[in-house]
mmCIF file with all atom_site columns, C-alpha atoms in Angstrom:
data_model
loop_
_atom_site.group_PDB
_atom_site.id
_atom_site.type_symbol
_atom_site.label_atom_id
_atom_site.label_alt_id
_atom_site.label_comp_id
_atom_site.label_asym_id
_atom_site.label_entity_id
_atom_site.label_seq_id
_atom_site.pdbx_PDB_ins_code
_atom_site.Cartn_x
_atom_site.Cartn_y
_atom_site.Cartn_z
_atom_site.occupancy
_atom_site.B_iso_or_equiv
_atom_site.pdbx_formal_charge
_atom_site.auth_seq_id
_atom_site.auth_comp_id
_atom_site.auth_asym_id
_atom_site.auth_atom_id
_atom_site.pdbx_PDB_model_num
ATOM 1   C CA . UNK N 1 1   ? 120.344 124.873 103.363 1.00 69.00 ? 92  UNK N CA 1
ATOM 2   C CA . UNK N 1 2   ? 118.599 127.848 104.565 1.00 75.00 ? 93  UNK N CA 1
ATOM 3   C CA . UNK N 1 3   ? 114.947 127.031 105.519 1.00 84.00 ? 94  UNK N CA 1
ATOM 4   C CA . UNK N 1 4   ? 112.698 130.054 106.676 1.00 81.00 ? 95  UNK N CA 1
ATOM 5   C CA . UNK N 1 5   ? 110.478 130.118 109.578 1.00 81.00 ? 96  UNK N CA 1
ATOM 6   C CA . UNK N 1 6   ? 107.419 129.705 107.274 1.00 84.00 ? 97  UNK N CA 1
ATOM 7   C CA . UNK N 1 7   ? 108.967 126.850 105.316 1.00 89.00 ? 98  UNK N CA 1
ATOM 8   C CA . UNK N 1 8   ? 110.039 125.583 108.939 1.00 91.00 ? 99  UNK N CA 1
ATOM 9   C CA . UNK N 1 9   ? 106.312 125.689 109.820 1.00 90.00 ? 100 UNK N CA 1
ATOM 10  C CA . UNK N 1 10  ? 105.435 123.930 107.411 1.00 94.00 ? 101 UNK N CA 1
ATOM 11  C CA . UNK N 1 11  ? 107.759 121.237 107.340 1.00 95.00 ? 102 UNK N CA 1
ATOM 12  C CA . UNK N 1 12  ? 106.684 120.738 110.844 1.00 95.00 ? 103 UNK N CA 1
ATOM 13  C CA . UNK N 1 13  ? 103.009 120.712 109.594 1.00 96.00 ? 104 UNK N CA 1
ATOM 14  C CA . UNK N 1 14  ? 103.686 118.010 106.847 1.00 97.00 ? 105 UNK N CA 1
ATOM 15  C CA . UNK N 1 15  ? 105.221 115.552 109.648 1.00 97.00 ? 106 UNK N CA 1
ATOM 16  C CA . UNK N 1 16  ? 102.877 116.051 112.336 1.00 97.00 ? 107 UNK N CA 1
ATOM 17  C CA . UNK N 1 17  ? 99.787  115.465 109.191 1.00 98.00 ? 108 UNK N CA 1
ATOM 18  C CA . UNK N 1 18  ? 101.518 112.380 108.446 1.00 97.00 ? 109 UNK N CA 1
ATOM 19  C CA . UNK N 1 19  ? 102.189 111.074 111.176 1.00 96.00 ? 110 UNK N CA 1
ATOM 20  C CA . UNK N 1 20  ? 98.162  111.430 111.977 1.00 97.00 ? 111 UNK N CA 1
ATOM 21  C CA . UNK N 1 21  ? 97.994  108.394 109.632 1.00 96.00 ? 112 UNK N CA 1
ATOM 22  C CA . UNK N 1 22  ? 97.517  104.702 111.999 1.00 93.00 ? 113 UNK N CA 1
ATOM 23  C CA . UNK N 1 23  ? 101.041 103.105 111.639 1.00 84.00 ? 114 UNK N CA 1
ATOM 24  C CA . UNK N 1 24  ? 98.912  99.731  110.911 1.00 81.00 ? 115 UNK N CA 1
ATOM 25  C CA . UNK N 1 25  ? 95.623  98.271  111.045 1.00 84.00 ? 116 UNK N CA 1
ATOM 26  C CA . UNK N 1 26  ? 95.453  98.219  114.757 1.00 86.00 ? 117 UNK N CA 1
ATOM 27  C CA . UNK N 1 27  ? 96.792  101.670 115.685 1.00 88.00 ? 118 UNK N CA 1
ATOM 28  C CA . UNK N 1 28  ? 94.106  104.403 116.247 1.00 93.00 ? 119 UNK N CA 1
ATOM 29  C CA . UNK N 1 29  ? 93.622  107.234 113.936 1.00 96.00 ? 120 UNK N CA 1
ATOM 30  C CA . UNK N 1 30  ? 95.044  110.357 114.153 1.00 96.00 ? 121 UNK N CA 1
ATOM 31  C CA . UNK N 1 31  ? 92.377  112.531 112.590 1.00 97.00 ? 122 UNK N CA 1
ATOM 32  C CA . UNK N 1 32  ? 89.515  110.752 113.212 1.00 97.00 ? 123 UNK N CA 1
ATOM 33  C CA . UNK N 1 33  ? 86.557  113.564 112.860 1.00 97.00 ? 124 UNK N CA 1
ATOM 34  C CA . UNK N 1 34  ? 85.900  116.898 112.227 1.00 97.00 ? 125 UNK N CA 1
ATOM 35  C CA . UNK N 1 35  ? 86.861  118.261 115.844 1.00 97.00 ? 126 UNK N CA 1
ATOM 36  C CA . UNK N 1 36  ? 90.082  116.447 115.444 1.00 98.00 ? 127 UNK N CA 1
ATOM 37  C CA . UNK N 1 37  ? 91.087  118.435 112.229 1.00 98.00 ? 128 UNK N CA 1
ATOM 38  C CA . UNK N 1 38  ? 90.000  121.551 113.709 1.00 97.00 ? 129 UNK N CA 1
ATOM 39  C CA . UNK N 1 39  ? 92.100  121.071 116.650 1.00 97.00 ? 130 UNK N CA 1
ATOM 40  C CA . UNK N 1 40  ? 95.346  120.755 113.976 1.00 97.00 ? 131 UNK N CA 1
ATOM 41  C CA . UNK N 1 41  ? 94.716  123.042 112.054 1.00 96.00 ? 132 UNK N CA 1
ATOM 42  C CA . UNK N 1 42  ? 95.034  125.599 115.945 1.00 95.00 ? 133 UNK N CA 1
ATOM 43  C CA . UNK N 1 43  ? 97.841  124.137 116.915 1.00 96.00 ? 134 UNK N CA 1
ATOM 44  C CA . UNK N 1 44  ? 99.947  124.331 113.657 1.00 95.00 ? 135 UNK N CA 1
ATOM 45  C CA . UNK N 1 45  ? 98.853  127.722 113.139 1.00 90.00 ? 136 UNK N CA 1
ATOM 46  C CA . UNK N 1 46  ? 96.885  127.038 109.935 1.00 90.00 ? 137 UNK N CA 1
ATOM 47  C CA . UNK N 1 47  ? 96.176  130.505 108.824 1.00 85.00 ? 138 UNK N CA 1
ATOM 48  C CA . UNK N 1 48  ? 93.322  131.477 106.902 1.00 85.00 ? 139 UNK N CA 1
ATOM 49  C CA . UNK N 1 49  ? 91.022  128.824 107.783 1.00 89.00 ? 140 UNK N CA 1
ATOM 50  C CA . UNK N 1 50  ? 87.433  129.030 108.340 1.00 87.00 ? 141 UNK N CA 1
ATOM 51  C CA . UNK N 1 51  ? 85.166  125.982 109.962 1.00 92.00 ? 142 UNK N CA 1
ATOM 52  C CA . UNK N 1 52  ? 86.220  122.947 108.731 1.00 95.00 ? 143 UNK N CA 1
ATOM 53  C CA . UNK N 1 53  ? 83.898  120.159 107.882 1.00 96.00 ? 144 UNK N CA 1
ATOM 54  C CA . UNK N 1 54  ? 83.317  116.924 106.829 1.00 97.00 ? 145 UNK N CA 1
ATOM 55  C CA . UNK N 1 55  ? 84.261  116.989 103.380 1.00 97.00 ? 146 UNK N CA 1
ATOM 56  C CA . UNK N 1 56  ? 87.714  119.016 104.571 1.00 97.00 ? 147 UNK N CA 1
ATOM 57  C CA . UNK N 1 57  ? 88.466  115.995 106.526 1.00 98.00 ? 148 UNK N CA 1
ATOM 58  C CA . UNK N 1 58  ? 88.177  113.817 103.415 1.00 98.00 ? 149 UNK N CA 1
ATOM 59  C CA . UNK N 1 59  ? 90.164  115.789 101.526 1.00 97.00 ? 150 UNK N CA 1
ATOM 60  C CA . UNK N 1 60  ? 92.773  116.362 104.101 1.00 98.00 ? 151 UNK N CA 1
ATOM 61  C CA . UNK N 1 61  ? 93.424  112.450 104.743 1.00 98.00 ? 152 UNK N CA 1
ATOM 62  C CA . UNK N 1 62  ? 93.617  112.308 100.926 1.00 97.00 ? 153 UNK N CA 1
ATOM 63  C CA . UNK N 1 63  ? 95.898  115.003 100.791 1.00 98.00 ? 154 UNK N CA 1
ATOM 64  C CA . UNK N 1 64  ? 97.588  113.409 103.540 1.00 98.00 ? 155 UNK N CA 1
ATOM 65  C CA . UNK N 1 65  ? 98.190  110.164 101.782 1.00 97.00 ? 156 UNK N CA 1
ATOM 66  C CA . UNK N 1 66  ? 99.269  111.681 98.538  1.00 97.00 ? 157 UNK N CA 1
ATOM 67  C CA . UNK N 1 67  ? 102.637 113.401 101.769 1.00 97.00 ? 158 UNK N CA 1
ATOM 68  C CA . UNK N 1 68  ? 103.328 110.250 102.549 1.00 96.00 ? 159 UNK N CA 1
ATOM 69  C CA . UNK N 1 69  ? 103.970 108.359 99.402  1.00 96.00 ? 160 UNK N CA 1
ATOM 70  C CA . UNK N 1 70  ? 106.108 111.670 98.725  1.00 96.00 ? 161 UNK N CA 1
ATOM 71  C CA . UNK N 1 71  ? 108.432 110.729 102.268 1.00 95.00 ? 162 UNK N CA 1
ATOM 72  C CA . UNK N 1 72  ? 108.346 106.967 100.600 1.00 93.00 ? 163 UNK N CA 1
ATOM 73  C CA . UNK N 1 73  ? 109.173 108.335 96.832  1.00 95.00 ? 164 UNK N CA 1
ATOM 74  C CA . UNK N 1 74  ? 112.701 106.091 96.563  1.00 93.00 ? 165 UNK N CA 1
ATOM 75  C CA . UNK N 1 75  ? 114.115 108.992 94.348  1.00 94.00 ? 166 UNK N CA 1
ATOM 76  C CA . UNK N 1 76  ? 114.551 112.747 93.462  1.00 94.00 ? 167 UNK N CA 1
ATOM 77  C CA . UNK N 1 77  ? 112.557 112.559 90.169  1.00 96.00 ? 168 UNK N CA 1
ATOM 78  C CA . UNK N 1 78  ? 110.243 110.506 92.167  1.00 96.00 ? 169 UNK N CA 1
ATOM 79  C CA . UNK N 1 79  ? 109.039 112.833 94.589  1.00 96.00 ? 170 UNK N CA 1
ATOM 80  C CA . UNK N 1 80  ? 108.980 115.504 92.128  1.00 96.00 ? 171 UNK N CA 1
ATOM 81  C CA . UNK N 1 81  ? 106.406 113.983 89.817  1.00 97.00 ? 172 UNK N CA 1
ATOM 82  C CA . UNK N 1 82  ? 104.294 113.742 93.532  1.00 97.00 ? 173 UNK N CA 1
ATOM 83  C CA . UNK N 1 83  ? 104.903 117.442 94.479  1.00 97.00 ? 174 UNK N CA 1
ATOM 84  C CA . UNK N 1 84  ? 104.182 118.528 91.015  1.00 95.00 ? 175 UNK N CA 1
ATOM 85  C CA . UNK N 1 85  ? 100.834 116.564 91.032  1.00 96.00 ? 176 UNK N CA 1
ATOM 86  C CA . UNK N 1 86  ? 100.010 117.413 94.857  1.00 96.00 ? 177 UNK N CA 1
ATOM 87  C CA . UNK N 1 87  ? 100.787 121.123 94.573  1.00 94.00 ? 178 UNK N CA 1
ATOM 88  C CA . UNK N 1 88  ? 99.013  121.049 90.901  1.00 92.00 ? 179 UNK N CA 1
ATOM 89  C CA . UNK N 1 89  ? 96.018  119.720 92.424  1.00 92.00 ? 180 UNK N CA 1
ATOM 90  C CA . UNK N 1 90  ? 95.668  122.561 94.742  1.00 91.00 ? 181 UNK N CA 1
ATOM 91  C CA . UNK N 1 91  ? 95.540  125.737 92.421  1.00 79.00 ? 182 UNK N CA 1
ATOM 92  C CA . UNK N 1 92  ? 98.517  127.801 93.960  1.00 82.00 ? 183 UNK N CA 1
ATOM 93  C CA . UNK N 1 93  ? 98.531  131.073 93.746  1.00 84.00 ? 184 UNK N CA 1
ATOM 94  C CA . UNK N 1 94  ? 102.040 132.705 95.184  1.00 89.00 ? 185 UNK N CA 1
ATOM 95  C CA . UNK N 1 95  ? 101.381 135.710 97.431  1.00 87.00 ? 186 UNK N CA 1
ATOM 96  C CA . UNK N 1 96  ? 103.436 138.298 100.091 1.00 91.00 ? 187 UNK N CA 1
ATOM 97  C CA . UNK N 1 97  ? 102.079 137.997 103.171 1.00 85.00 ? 188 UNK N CA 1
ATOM 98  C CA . UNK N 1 98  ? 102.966 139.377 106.556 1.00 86.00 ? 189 UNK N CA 1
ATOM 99  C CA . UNK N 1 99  ? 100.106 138.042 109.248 1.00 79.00 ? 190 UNK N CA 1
ATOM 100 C CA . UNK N 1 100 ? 100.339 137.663 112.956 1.00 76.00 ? 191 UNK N CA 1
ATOM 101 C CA . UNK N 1 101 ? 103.444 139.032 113.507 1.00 79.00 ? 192 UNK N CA 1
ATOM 102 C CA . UNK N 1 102 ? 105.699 137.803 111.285 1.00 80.00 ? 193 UNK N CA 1
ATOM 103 C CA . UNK N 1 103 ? 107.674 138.918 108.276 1.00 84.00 ? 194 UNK N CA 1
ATOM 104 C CA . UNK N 1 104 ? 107.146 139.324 104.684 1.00 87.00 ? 195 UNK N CA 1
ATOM 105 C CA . UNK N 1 105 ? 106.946 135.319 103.883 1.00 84.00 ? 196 UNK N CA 1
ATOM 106 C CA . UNK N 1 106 ? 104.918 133.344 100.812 1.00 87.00 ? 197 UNK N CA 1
ATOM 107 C CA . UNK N 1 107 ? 101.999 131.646 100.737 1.00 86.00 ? 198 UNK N CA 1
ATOM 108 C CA . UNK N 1 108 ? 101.197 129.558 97.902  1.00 88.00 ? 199 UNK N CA 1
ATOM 109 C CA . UNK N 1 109 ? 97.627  128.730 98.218  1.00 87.00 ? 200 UNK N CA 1
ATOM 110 C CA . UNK N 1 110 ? 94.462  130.663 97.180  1.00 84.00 ? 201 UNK N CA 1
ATOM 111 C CA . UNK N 1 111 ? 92.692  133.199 99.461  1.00 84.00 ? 202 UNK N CA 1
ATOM 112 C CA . UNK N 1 112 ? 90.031  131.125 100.424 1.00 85.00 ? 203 UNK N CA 1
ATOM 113 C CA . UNK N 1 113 ? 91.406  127.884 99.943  1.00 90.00 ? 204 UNK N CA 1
ATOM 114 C CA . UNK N 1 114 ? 89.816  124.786 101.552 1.00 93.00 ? 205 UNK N CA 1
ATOM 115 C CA . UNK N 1 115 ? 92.029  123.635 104.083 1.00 96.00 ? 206 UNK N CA 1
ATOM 116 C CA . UNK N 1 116 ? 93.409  120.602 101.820 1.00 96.00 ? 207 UNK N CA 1
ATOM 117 C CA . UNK N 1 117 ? 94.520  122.730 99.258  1.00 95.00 ? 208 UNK N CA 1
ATOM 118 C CA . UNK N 1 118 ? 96.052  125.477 101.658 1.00 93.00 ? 209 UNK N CA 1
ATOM 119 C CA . UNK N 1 119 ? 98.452  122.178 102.967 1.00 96.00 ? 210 UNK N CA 1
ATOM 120 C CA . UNK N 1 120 ? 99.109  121.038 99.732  1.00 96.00 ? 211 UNK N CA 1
ATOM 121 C CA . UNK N 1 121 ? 99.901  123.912 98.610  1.00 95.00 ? 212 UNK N CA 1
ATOM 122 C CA . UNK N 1 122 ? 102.245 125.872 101.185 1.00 94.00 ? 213 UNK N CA 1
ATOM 123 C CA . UNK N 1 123 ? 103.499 121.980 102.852 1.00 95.00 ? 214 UNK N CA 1
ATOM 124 C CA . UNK N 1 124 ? 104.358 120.985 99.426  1.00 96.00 ? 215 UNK N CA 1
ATOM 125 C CA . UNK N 1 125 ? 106.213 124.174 98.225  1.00 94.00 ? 216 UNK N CA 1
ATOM 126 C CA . UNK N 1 126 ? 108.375 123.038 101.499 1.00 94.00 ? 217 UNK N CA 1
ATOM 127 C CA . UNK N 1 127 ? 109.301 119.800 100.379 1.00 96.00 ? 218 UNK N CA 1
ATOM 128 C CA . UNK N 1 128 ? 109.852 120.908 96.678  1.00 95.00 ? 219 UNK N CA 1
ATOM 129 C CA . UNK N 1 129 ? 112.470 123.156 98.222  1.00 93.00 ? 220 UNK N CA 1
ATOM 130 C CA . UNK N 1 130 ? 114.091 120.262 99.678  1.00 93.00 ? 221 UNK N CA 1
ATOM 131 C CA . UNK N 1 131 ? 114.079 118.482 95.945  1.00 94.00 ? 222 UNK N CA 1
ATOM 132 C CA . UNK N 1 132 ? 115.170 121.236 94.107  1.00 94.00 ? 223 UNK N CA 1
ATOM 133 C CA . UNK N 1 133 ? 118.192 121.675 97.291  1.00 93.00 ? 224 UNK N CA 1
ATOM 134 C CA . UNK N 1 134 ? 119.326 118.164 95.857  1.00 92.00 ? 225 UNK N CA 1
ATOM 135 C CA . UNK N 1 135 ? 118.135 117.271 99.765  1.00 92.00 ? 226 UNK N CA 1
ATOM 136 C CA . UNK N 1 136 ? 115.067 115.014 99.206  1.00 91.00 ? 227 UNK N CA 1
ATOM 137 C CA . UNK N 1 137 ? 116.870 112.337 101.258 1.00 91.00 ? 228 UNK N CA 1
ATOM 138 C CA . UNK N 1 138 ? 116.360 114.320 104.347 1.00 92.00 ? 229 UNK N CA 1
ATOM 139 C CA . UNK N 1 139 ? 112.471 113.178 103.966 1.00 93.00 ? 230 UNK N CA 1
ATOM 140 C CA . UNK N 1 140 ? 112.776 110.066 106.059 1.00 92.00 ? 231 UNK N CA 1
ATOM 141 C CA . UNK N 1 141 ? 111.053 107.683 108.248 1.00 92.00 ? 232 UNK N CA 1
ATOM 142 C CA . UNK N 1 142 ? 112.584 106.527 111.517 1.00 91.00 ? 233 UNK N CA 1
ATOM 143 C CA . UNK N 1 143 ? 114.651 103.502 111.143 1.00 89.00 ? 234 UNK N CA 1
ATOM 144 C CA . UNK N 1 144 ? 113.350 101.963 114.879 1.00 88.00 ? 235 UNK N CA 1
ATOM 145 C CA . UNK N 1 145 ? 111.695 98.373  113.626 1.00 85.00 ? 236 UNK N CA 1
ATOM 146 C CA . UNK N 1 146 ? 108.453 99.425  114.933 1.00 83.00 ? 237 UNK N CA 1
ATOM 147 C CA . UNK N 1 147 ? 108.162 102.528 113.989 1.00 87.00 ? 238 UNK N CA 1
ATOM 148 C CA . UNK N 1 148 ? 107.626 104.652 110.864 1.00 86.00 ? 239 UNK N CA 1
ATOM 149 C CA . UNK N 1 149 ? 107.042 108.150 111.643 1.00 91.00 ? 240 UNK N CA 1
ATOM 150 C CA . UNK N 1 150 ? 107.962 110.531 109.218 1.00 94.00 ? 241 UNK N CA 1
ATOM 151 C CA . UNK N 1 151 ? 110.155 113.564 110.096 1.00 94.00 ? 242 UNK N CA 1
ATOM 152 C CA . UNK N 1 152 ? 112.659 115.730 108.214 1.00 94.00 ? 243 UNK N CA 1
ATOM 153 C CA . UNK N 1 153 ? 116.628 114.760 109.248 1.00 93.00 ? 244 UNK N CA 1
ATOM 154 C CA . UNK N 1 154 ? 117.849 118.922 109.537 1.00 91.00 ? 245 UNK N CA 1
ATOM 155 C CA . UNK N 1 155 ? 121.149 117.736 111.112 1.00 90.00 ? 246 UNK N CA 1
ATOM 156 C CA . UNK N 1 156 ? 124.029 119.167 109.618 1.00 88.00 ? 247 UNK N CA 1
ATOM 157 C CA . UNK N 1 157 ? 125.837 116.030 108.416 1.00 88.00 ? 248 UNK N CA 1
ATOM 158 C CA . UNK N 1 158 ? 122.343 113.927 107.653 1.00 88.00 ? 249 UNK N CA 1
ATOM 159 C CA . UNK N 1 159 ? 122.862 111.323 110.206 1.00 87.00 ? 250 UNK N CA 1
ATOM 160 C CA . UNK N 1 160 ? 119.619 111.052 112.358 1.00 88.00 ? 251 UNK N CA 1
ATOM 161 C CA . UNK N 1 161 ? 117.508 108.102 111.640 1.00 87.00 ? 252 UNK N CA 1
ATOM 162 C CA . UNK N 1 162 ? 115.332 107.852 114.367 1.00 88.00 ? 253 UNK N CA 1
ATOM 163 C CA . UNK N 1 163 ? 112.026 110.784 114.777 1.00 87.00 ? 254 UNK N CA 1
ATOM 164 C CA . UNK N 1 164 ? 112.835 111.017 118.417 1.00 79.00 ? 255 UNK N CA 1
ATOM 165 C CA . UNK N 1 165 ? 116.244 110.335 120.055 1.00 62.00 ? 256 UNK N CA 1
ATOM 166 C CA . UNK N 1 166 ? 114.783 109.999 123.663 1.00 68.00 ? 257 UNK N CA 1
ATOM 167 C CA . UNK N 1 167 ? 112.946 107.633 122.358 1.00 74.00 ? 258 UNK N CA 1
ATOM 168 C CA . UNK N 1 168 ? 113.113 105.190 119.388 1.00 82.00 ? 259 UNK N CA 1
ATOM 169 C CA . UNK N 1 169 ? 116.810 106.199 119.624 1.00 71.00 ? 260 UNK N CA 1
ATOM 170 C CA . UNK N 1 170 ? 117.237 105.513 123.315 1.00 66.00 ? 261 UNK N CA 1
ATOM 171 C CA . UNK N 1 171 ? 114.896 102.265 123.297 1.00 67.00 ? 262 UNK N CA 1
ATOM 172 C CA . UNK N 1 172 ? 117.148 100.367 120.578 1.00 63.00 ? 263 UNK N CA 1
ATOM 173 C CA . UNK N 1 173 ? 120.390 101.809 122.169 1.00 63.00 ? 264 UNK N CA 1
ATOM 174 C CA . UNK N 1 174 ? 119.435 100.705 125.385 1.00 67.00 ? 265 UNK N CA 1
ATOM 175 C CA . UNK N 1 175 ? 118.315 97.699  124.006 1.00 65.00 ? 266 UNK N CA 1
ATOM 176 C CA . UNK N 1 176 ? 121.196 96.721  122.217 1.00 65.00 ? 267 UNK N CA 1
ATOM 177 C CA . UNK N 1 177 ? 123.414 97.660  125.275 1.00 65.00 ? 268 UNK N CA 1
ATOM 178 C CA . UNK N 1 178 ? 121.898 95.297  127.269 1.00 70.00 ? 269 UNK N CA 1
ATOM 179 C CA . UNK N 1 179 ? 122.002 92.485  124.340 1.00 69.00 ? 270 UNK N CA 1
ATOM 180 C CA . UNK N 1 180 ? 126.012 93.264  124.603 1.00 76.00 ? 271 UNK N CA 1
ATOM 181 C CA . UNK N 1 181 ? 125.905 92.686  128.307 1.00 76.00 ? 272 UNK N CA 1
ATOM 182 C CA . UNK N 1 182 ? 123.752 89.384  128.264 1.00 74.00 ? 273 UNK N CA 1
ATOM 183 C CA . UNK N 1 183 ? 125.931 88.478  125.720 1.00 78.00 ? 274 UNK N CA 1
ATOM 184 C CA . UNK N 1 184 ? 129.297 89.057  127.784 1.00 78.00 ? 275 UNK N CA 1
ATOM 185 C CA . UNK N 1 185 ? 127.865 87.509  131.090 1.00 80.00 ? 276 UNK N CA 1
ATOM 186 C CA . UNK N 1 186 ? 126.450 84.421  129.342 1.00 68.00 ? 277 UNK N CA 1
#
């Protein structure tokens, strides 16, 4: 599956704005005020984006709810009906850009979009490529018992399960190594 570097982007931005969201009731928030937002949308490059405010924060955690039951979505047709609504939702409007650098690439939000719709929008086209690829299975959340972050398996045969190797991966490996050797010293 080819994925471009503006579809990478955003693939990158999807996990990262889902993985904002507390894993349970005791974990903190990820976005929890306006500065917070701000400060994602500089570091993922949001482009396009004017001062964010309250009410952008509101609609991005709604937004970013409406991601995450797409990573849960237990089927193709599934997530489909929940990129359909999501990008629906956020009036796209397919456009040529080349900003900052980079490359004739699309956008598929509004000039002037609110920063909720310009995510929807241009981090749901991304998964929907990853539907219509027959791929939607690569949309996982790590398999480590306590942990469910949310991150997109690009490996060429589909076999990682955890979002970090070094370290869900590592932690139950090593953990399980030394249950083996407890086991055979008994």
């Amino acid at each position: 599956m080819l994925i471009t570097h503006d579809t990478r982007c955003a693939l990158d931005t999807v996990v990262d704005l889902v993985n904002t969201a507390p894993e349970d009731e005791t974990a903190p928030e990820g976005l929890p005020d306006v500065p917070a937002l701000a400060e994602f949308v500089r570091t993922h490059q949001v482009s396009e984006v004017g001062v964010v405010s309250s009410a952008d924060l509101s609609a991005v955690l709604a937004v970013r709810a409406r991601f995450a039951a797409i990573f849960a979505a237990p089927d193709a047709r599934s997530a489909a009906g929940l990129i359909n609504e999501l990008v629906a939702a956020a009036s796209t409007t397919p456009r040529l850009t080349d900003h900052d650098g980079y490359d004739w690439h699309v956008h598929y939000y509004a000039p002037g979009s609110s920063v909720a719709d310009h995510l929807a929008a241009d981090c749901g086209m991304a998964l929907a490529f990853f539907v219509v690829a027959g791929e939607e299975e690569r949309l996982r959340r790590c398999e480590a018992p306590d942990c469910r972050r949310a991150f997109v398996d690009l490996s060429r045969n589909r076999s990682r399960r955890y979002c970090d190797s070094r370290t869900c991966g590592n932690r139950l490996h090593v953990a399980a190594y030394r249950a083996r050797r407890k086991e055979a010293t008994g």
